[in-house]
């Protein structure tokens, strides 16, 4: 299992140049590959699936170049501004040379085919680094999800314990209300028994508990898969939310409602984490 997020980086030095490949994967539903390449290497884009950054190597030629036309343009603009503002001062050569772009390192043309072997090695190194990071992150997320599944199972076990007493409590409360109202109805009256039976049927959450346990088992099973499972886990999580909503509505019991709320809180965290899985 792998996380959808990760970072990988690798470098290769070739012919006096250092090729640095940086890969950055983010959590997105759809594939969106962004490639940044120097102009000379643009034709390599189909071969590259992540961001590539090119740096000048330490042993490369580093002769400075002067952009005379740009320097002249700066000088004329400075003189015009000085005249318009009637500002005193001397426009020195040092001032012009410090202007952006006047002094620069020349860009040396690269042959894409010559550069590709080095870039390819750096790319594969960065991909390997990225995959390892995603696998480590995926294992970490899986452990967290398993821990939360156990917490939900614990709450469902408590609900199973409380549920048999729900009907008994309802029967006691109903009898107490009848007695306080002074109604001439015996505890074995057919109408009373029918009402209790209807309540027991409405409050029966055994099916929801069985389906929730099945969903939890499926979720844990998919966590062990080496195939992409992110969308599957999101679907199972959605189904568990649906079952919990039904269970909470049917139970009609404060203690069970508290456990349902706790399960939903854990399930919301599970949903957030599942969205980070491939």
PDB file of N, CA, C and O in Angstrom, residues 128-172:
ATOM      1  N   UNK A 128      12.500   6.003  -7.762  1.00  0.00           N
ATOM      2  CA  UNK A 128      12.715   4.987  -6.731  1.00  0.00           C
ATOM      3  C   UNK A 128      12.600   5.606  -5.343  1.00  0.00           C
ATOM      4  O   UNK A 128      11.994   5.021  -4.431  1.00  0.00           O
ATOM      5  N   UNK A 129      13.155   6.807  -5.190  1.00  0.00           N
ATOM      6  CA  UNK A 129      13.084   7.514  -3.918  1.00  0.00           C
ATOM      7  C   UNK A 129      11.632   7.863  -3.578  1.00  0.00           C
ATOM      8  O   UNK A 129      11.180   7.711  -2.435  1.00  0.00           O
ATOM      9  N   UNK A 130      10.897   8.312  -4.590  1.00  0.00           N
ATOM     10  CA  UNK A 130       9.490   8.669  -4.391  1.00  0.00           C
ATOM     11  C   UNK A 130       8.659   7.460  -3.993  1.00  0.00           C
ATOM     12  O   UNK A 130       7.848   7.523  -3.064  1.00  0.00           O
ATOM     13  N   UNK A 131       8.855   6.325  -4.680  1.00  0.00           N
ATOM     14  CA  UNK A 131       8.085   5.120  -4.384  1.00  0.00           C
ATOM     15  C   UNK A 131       8.360   4.626  -2.962  1.00  0.00           C
ATOM     16  O   UNK A 131       7.444   4.228  -2.234  1.00  0.00           O
ATOM     17  N   UNK A 132       9.626   4.660  -2.558  1.00  0.00           N
ATOM     18  CA  UNK A 132       9.968   4.223  -1.196  1.00  0.00           C
ATOM     19  C   UNK A 132       9.274   5.098  -0.157  1.00  0.00           C
ATOM     20  O   UNK A 132       8.754   4.594   0.852  1.00  0.00           O
ATOM     21  N   UNK A 133       9.266   6.399  -0.411  1.00  0.00           N
ATOM     22  CA  UNK A 133       8.629   7.303   0.540  1.00  0.00           C
ATOM     23  C   UNK A 133       7.123   7.046   0.609  1.00  0.00           C
ATOM     24  O   UNK A 133       6.522   7.031   1.692  1.00  0.00           O
ATOM     25  N   UNK A 134       6.500   6.820  -0.556  1.00  0.00           N
ATOM     26  CA  UNK A 134       5.063   6.562  -0.575  1.00  0.00           C
ATOM     27  C   UNK A 134       4.723   5.252   0.119  1.00  0.00           C
ATOM     28  O   UNK A 134       3.695   5.132   0.793  1.00  0.00           O
ATOM     29  N   UNK A 135       5.599   4.251  -0.029  1.00  0.00           N
ATOM     30  CA  UNK A 135       5.368   2.978   0.644  1.00  0.00           C
ATOM     31  C   UNK A 135       5.492   3.116   2.155  1.00  0.00           C
ATOM     32  O   UNK A 135       4.692   2.548   2.904  1.00  0.00           O
ATOM     33  N   UNK A 136       6.497   3.879   2.592  1.00  0.00           N
ATOM     34  CA  UNK A 136       6.651   4.105   4.038  1.00  0.00           C
ATOM     35  C   UNK A 136       5.440   4.842   4.601  1.00  0.00           C
ATOM     36  O   UNK A 136       4.908   4.482   5.662  1.00  0.00           O
ATOM     37  N   UNK A 137       5.014   5.865   3.885  1.00  0.00           N
ATOM     38  CA  UNK A 137       3.859   6.629   4.337  1.00  0.00           C
ATOM     39  C   UNK A 137       2.596   5.775   4.311  1.00  0.00           C
ATOM     40  O   UNK A 137       1.746   5.868   5.192  1.00  0.00           O
ATOM     41  N   UNK A 138       2.474   4.910   3.286  1.00  0.00           N
ATOM     42  CA  UNK A 138       1.316   4.026   3.197  1.00  0.00           C
ATOM     43  C   UNK A 138       1.234   3.065   4.377  1.00  0.00           C
ATOM     44  O   UNK A 138       0.153   2.827   4.930  1.00  0.00           O
ATOM     45  N   UNK A 139       2.377   2.509   4.779  1.00  0.00           N
ATOM     46  CA  UNK A 139       2.395   1.606   5.936  1.00  0.00           C
ATOM     47  C   UNK A 139       2.007   2.345   7.212  1.00  0.00           C
ATOM     48  O   UNK A 139       1.296   1.804   8.071  1.00  0.00           O
ATOM     49  N   UNK A 140       2.486   3.573   7.336  1.00  0.00           N
ATOM     50  CA  UNK A 140       2.148   4.369   8.518  1.00  0.00           C
ATOM     51  C   UNK A 140       0.644   4.642   8.569  1.00  0.00           C
ATOM     52  O   UNK A 140       0.008   4.524   9.623  1.00  0.00           O
ATOM     53  N   UNK A 141       0.059   4.988   7.415  1.00  0.00           N
ATOM     54  CA  UNK A 141      -1.374   5.255   7.359  1.00  0.00           C
ATOM     55  C   UNK A 141      -2.169   3.989   7.651  1.00  0.00           C
ATOM     56  O   UNK A 141      -3.209   4.042   8.322  1.00  0.00           O
ATOM     57  N   UNK A 142      -1.703   2.845   7.145  1.00  0.00           N
ATOM     58  CA  UNK A 142      -2.404   1.581   7.378  1.00  0.00           C
ATOM     59  C   UNK A 142      -2.453   1.257   8.870  1.00  0.00           C
ATOM     60  O   UNK A 142      -3.485   0.806   9.385  1.00  0.00           O
ATOM     61  N   UNK A 143      -1.356   1.475   9.581  1.00  0.00           N
ATOM     62  CA  UNK A 143      -1.337   1.224  11.025  1.00  0.00           C
ATOM     63  C   UNK A 143      -2.337   2.110  11.747  1.00  0.00           C
ATOM     64  O   UNK A 143      -3.049   1.661  12.657  1.00  0.00           O
ATOM     65  N   UNK A 144      -2.394   3.371  11.337  1.00  0.00           N
ATOM     66  CA  UNK A 144      -3.339   4.292  11.965  1.00  0.00           C
ATOM     67  C   UNK A 144      -4.779   3.860  11.692  1.00  0.00           C
ATOM     68  O   UNK A 144      -5.627   3.883  12.587  1.00  0.00           O
ATOM     69  N   UNK A 145      -5.058   3.413  10.460  1.00  0.00           N
ATOM     70  CA  UNK A 145      -6.409   2.987  10.102  1.00  0.00           C
ATOM     71  C   UNK A 145      -6.809   1.726  10.873  1.00  0.00           C
ATOM     72  O   UNK A 145      -7.949   1.609  11.332  1.00  0.00           O
ATOM     73  N   UNK A 146      -5.886   0.784  11.020  1.00  0.00           N
ATOM     74  CA  UNK A 146      -6.174  -0.436  11.778  1.00  0.00           C
ATOM     75  C   UNK A 146      -6.509  -0.101  13.228  1.00  0.00           C
ATOM     76  O   UNK A 146      -7.430  -0.683  13.824  1.00  0.00           O
ATOM     77  N   UNK A 147      -5.768   0.848  13.782  1.00  0.00           N
ATOM     78  CA  UNK A 147      -6.034   1.280  15.158  1.00  0.00           C
ATOM     79  C   UNK A 147      -7.444   1.857  15.285  1.00  0.00           C
ATOM     80  O   UNK A 147      -8.162   1.562  16.260  1.00  0.00           O
ATOM     81  N   UNK A 148      -7.868   2.621  14.297  1.00  0.00           N
ATOM     82  CA  UNK A 148      -9.200   3.232  14.344  1.00  0.00           C
ATOM     83  C   UNK A 148     -10.299   2.198  14.097  1.00  0.00           C
ATOM     84  O   UNK A 148     -11.388   2.297  14.658  1.00  0.00           O
ATOM     85  N   UNK A 149     -10.016   1.198  13.276  1.00  0.00           N
ATOM     86  CA  UNK A 149     -10.983   0.117  13.072  1.00  0.00           C
ATOM     87  C   UNK A 149     -11.214  -0.641  14.384  1.00  0.00           C
ATOM     88  O   UNK A 149     -12.355  -1.022  14.704  1.00  0.00           O
ATOM     89  N   UNK A 150     -10.153  -0.867  15.127  1.00  0.00           N
ATOM     90  CA  UNK A 150     -10.285  -1.545  16.426  1.00  0.00           C
ATOM     91  C   UNK A 150     -11.131  -0.719  17.388  1.00  0.00           C
ATOM     92  O   UNK A 150     -11.939  -1.271  18.157  1.00  0.00           O
ATOM     93  N   UNK A 151     -10.963   0.601  17.342  1.00  0.00           N
ATOM     94  CA  UNK A 151     -11.754   1.473  18.217  1.00  0.00           C
ATOM     95  C   UNK A 151     -13.242   1.379  17.881  1.00  0.00           C
ATOM     96  O   UNK A 151     -14.105   1.351  18.773  1.00  0.00           O
ATOM     97  N   UNK A 152     -13.557   1.312  16.576  1.00  0.00           N
ATOM     98  CA  UNK A 152     -14.958   1.193  16.157  1.00  0.00           C
ATOM     99  C   UNK A 152     -15.522  -0.166  16.589  1.00  0.00           C
ATOM    100  O   UNK A 152     -16.653  -0.262  17.077  1.00  0.00           O
ATOM    101  N   UNK A 153     -14.733  -1.227  16.411  1.00  0.00           N
ATOM    102  CA  UNK A 153     -15.186  -2.567  16.812  1.00  0.00           C
ATOM    103  C   UNK A 153     -15.496  -2.614  18.305  1.00  0.00           C
ATOM    104  O   UNK A 153     -16.456  -3.268  18.734  1.00  0.00           O
ATOM    105  N   UNK A 154     -14.688  -1.922  19.087  1.00  0.00           N
ATOM    106  CA  UNK A 154     -14.908  -1.885  20.542  1.00  0.00           C
ATOM    107  C   UNK A 154     -16.246  -1.229  20.864  1.00  0.00           C
ATOM    108  O   UNK A 154     -17.010  -1.720  21.709  1.00  0.00           O
ATOM    109  N   UNK A 155     -16.552  -0.127  20.171  1.00  0.00           N
ATOM    110  CA  UNK A 155     -17.819   0.571  20.413  1.00  0.00           C
ATOM    111  C   UNK A 155     -19.010  -0.279  19.953  1.00  0.00           C
ATOM    112  O   UNK A 155     -20.051  -0.302  20.606  1.00  0.00           O
ATOM    113  N   UNK A 156     -18.859  -0.982  18.837  1.00  0.00           N
ATOM    114  CA  UNK A 156     -19.947  -1.844  18.362  1.00  0.00           C
ATOM    115  C   UNK A 156     -20.183  -3.002  19.324  1.00  0.00           C
ATOM    116  O   UNK A 156     -21.340  -3.432  19.516  1.00  0.00           O
ATOM    117  N   UNK A 157     -19.136  -3.500  19.934  1.00  0.00           N
ATOM    118  CA  UNK A 157     -19.287  -4.560  20.936  1.00  0.00           C
ATOM    119  C   UNK A 157     -20.087  -4.058  22.128  1.00  0.00           C
ATOM    120  O   UNK A 157     -20.947  -4.780  22.677  1.00  0.00           O
ATOM    121  N   UNK A 158     -19.829  -2.818  22.516  1.00  0.00           N
ATOM    122  CA  UNK A 158     -20.589  -2.226  23.621  1.00  0.00           C
ATOM    123  C   UNK A 158     -22.054  -2.051  23.232  1.00  0.00           C
ATOM    124  O   UNK A 158     -22.958  -2.263  24.059  1.00  0.00           O
ATOM    125  N   UNK A 159     -22.305  -1.682  21.985  1.00  0.00           N
ATOM    126  CA  UNK A 159     -23.687  -1.518  21.525  1.00  0.00           C
ATOM    127  C   UNK A 159     -24.424  -2.850  21.582  1.00  0.00           C
ATOM    128  O   UNK A 159     -25.597  -2.919  21.990  1.00  0.00           O
ATOM    129  N   UNK A 160     -23.749  -3.938  21.190  1.00  0.00           N
ATOM    130  CA  UNK A 160     -24.374  -5.265  21.261  1.00  0.00           C
ATOM    131  C   UNK A 160     -24.733  -5.617  22.703  1.00  0.00           C
ATOM    132  O   UNK A 160     -25.742  -6.298  22.954  1.00  0.00           O
ATOM    133  N   UNK A 161     -23.903  -5.167  23.621  1.00  0.00           N
ATOM    134  CA  UNK A 161     -24.165  -5.441  25.035  1.00  0.00           C
ATOM    135  C   UNK A 161     -25.383  -4.658  25.534  1.00  0.00           C
ATOM    136  O   UNK A 161     -26.215  -5.178  26.294  1.00  0.00           O
ATOM    137  N   UNK A 162     -25.493  -3.405  25.110  1.00  0.00           N
ATOM    138  CA  UNK A 162     -26.592  -2.555  25.572  1.00  0.00           C
ATOM    139  C   UNK A 162     -27.922  -2.891  24.911  1.00  0.00           C
ATOM    140  O   UNK A 162     -28.987  -2.728  25.514  1.00  0.00           O
ATOM    141  N   UNK A 163     -27.883  -3.352  23.667  1.00  0.00           N
ATOM    142  CA  UNK A 163     -29.105  -3.453  22.867  1.00  0.00           C
ATOM    143  C   UNK A 163     -30.199  -4.345  23.473  1.00  0.00           C
ATOM    144  O   UNK A 163     -31.377  -3.966  23.449  1.00  0.00           O
ATOM    145  N   UNK A 164     -29.893  -5.526  24.043  1.00  0.00           N
ATOM    146  CA  UNK A 164     -30.971  -6.362  24.588  1.00  0.00           C
ATOM    147  C   UNK A 164     -31.799  -5.676  25.675  1.00  0.00           C
ATOM    148  O   UNK A 164     -32.973  -6.013  25.878  1.00  0.00           O
ATOM    149  N   UNK A 165     -31.206  -4.725  26.397  1.00  0.00           N
ATOM    150  CA  UNK A 165     -31.921  -4.068  27.478  1.00  0.00           C
ATOM    151  C   UNK A 165     -32.794  -2.918  26.996  1.00  0.00           C
ATOM    152  O   UNK A 165     -33.561  -2.354  27.786  1.00  0.00           O
ATOM    153  N   UNK A 166     -32.652  -2.526  25.728  1.00  0.00           N
ATOM    154  CA  UNK A 166     -33.417  -1.387  25.222  1.00  0.00           C
ATOM    155  C   UNK A 166     -34.911  -1.656  25.308  1.00  0.00           C
ATOM    156  O   UNK A 166     -35.689  -0.818  25.774  1.00  0.00           O
ATOM    157  N   UNK A 167     -35.355  -2.844  24.862  1.00  0.00           N
ATOM    158  CA  UNK A 167     -36.784  -3.188  24.887  1.00  0.00           C
ATOM    159  C   UNK A 167     -37.280  -3.295  26.321  1.00  0.00           C
ATOM    160  O   UNK A 167     -38.390  -2.832  26.635  1.00  0.00           O
ATOM    161  N   UNK A 168     -36.469  -3.867  27.195  1.00  0.00           N
ATOM    162  CA  UNK A 168     -36.876  -3.989  28.594  1.00  0.00           C
ATOM    163  C   UNK A 168     -37.067  -2.617  29.229  1.00  0.00           C
ATOM    164  O   UNK A 168     -38.027  -2.392  29.996  1.00  0.00           O
ATOM    165  N   UNK A 169     -36.162  -1.696  28.930  1.00  0.00           N
ATOM    166  CA  UNK A 169     -36.301  -0.349  29.480  1.00  0.00           C
ATOM    167  C   UNK A 169     -37.549   0.343  28.916  1.00  0.00           C
ATOM    168  O   UNK A 169     -38.249   1.067  29.636  1.00  0.00           O
ATOM    169  N   UNK A 170     -37.787   0.137  27.617  1.00  0.00           N
ATOM    170  CA  UNK A 170     -38.972   0.755  27.011  1.00  0.00           C
ATOM    171  C   UNK A 170     -40.241   0.214  27.673  1.00  0.00           C
ATOM    172  O   UNK A 170     -41.179   0.968  27.964  1.00  0.00           O
ATOM    173  N   UNK A 171     -40.285  -1.099  27.911  1.00  0.00           N
ATOM    174  CA  UNK A 171     -41.452  -1.718  28.556  1.00  0.00           C
ATOM    175  C   UNK A 171     -41.657  -1.151  29.953  1.00  0.00           C
ATOM    176  O   UNK A 171     -42.795  -0.813  30.354  1.00  0.00           O
ATOM    177  N   UNK A 172     -40.561  -0.980  30.709  1.00  0.00           N
ATOM    178  CA  UNK A 172     -40.680  -0.448  32.069  1.00  0.00           C
ATOM    179  C   UNK A 172     -41.169   0.995  32.054  1.00  0.00           C
ATOM    180  O   UNK A 172     -42.024   1.387  32.860  1.00  0.00           O
TER     181      UNK A 172
END
